[in-house]
């Protein structure tokens, strides 16, 4: 374990979720689940975040916003799609303005299914994301050495 | 104070202050979590955070911002060195103000509206605490006849006895300096507050680490001020000083957890009222009596 996985800061963005999944994400911060135990902090600043949590499906309106937040996050970073809406569009999939899951705009690393996804599942997803974060860090170090 | 002991003190400060500051921040987060019924992060969490900032890539809107942030770190460290080598209190205050000015300029140097509002609020905060800090220095001068920290340190009378009003006023502005609620206007250490991350919105990677580390240095130096109130040249005075430092920090944690953030107007008005009520009256009384 390096320091990256000891202090993952998350940024949470609500695509077009019904708020069900958002409430579950926030539930992770309450005393019952207390993700700050693992050093996880819910920050509002993409430039300081390592993990991007997205709830809800992607539509024409928020496509640009999601892309921008993703681009503002410094590497290494992971994207976690929470809830079936963020995975594939879910119940909103057939709406005229919905494009589908988050992976239609940015690469997604972990999919957390459920409607709504339970806090346990979300924490599990973030922990999975941390090992991917670690792999990405190693990969970027190798790339840096190769270029040096 | 001779040169050798001065060098030892400065080196001790350079090495010990970040360690103590980091532990203090970790204990702070742990106690805050317990007060909220949570388990809380490990004590070393602030250290992990800073190491992570260094590991991450850095996104900077313009290069000059990093330069200003490094100046901030440098001047905070210089301030502490002047203080702990027994230097001039006024010089300490001016150097600290200069350091803060660098932080404000760093935040202003990007075009982000969030960091600019954060910078503006930092200026309000500086306006709020500056009078009280100056009054503190004047108070020390009136009691011990010198602005030199080493003279105050070894003066035979405990400054606290004469400076009770100023001490309470200093505790009040300590809330602002430690960036605790209700006066954590420009930036805060709590997750997800308004204005994105305020002053630090545009900082990432190494520059964020620098801000964090300078916060550790600054906190230890401010606790040094609290310590100074209790020195009377005896061991008992030093022990009392350390105990009061710990109690003062605990009090700030309690205040932090009991209040929500207030408007900047409240911060400015209340701290000026406190400075006039406690600071000016105390200084006036000293001038008449001493
Ligand atoms: S997955 Fe279910 S609970 Fe979550 S946003 Fe979609 S509809 Fe709402």
GROMACS .gro file of N, CA and C and ligand atoms in nm, chain A residues 17-21 56 83-85 91-92 114-116, ligand 1:
model
   50
   17UNK      N    1  -2.946   1.146  -1.156
   17UNK     CA    2  -2.992   1.043  -1.063
   17UNK      C    3  -3.126   1.085  -1.001
   18UNK      N    4  -3.200   0.987  -0.952
   18UNK     CA    5  -3.327   1.017  -0.885
   18UNK      C    6  -3.302   1.061  -0.742
   19UNK      N    7  -3.174   1.075  -0.704
   19UNK     CA    8  -3.129   1.110  -0.568
   19UNK      C    9  -3.118   0.991  -0.475
   20UNK      N   10  -3.170   0.877  -0.519
   20UNK     CA   11  -3.160   0.756  -0.436
   20UNK      C   12  -3.015   0.722  -0.410
   21UNK      N   13  -2.937   0.714  -0.519
   21UNK     CA   14  -2.796   0.677  -0.503
   21UNK      C   15  -2.717   0.786  -0.431
   56UNK      N   16  -2.630   0.828  -1.137
   56UNK     CA   17  -2.725   0.872  -1.240
   56UNK      C   18  -2.668   0.860  -1.380
   83UNK      N   19  -2.472   0.281  -0.899
   83UNK     CA   20  -2.613   0.262  -0.930
   83UNK      C   21  -2.631   0.217  -1.074
   84UNK      N   22  -2.739   0.150  -1.103
   84UNK     CA   23  -2.757   0.093  -1.235
   84UNK      C   24  -2.774   0.203  -1.341
   85UNK      N   25  -2.823   0.320  -1.299
   85UNK     CA   26  -2.836   0.431  -1.394
   85UNK      C   27  -2.700   0.471  -1.448
   91UNK      N   28  -3.320   0.272  -1.555
   91UNK     CA   29  -3.462   0.294  -1.581
   91UNK      C   30  -3.483   0.411  -1.678
   92UNK      N   31  -3.384   0.500  -1.685
   92UNK     CA   32  -3.397   0.618  -1.773
   92UNK      C   33  -3.341   0.593  -1.913
  114UNK      N   34  -2.693  -0.186  -0.852
  114UNK     CA   35  -2.791  -0.172  -0.745
  114UNK      C   36  -2.881  -0.054  -0.772
  115UNK      N   37  -3.001  -0.062  -0.722
  115UNK     CA   38  -3.095   0.049  -0.738
  115UNK      C   39  -3.177   0.060  -0.612
  116UNK      N   40  -3.138   0.145  -0.518
  116UNK     CA   41  -3.012   0.218  -0.514
  116UNK      C   42  -2.899   0.126  -0.466
  439LIG     S1   43  -2.991   0.343  -0.973
  439LIG    FE1   44  -3.194   0.362  -0.888
  439LIG     S2   45  -3.168   0.478  -0.700
  439LIG    FE2   46  -2.983   0.505  -0.823
  439LIG     S3   47  -3.018   0.692  -0.934
  439LIG    FE3   48  -3.085   0.522  -1.065
  439LIG     S4   49  -3.305   0.502  -1.025
  439LIG    FE4   50  -3.216   0.625  -0.862
   0.00000   0.00000   0.00000
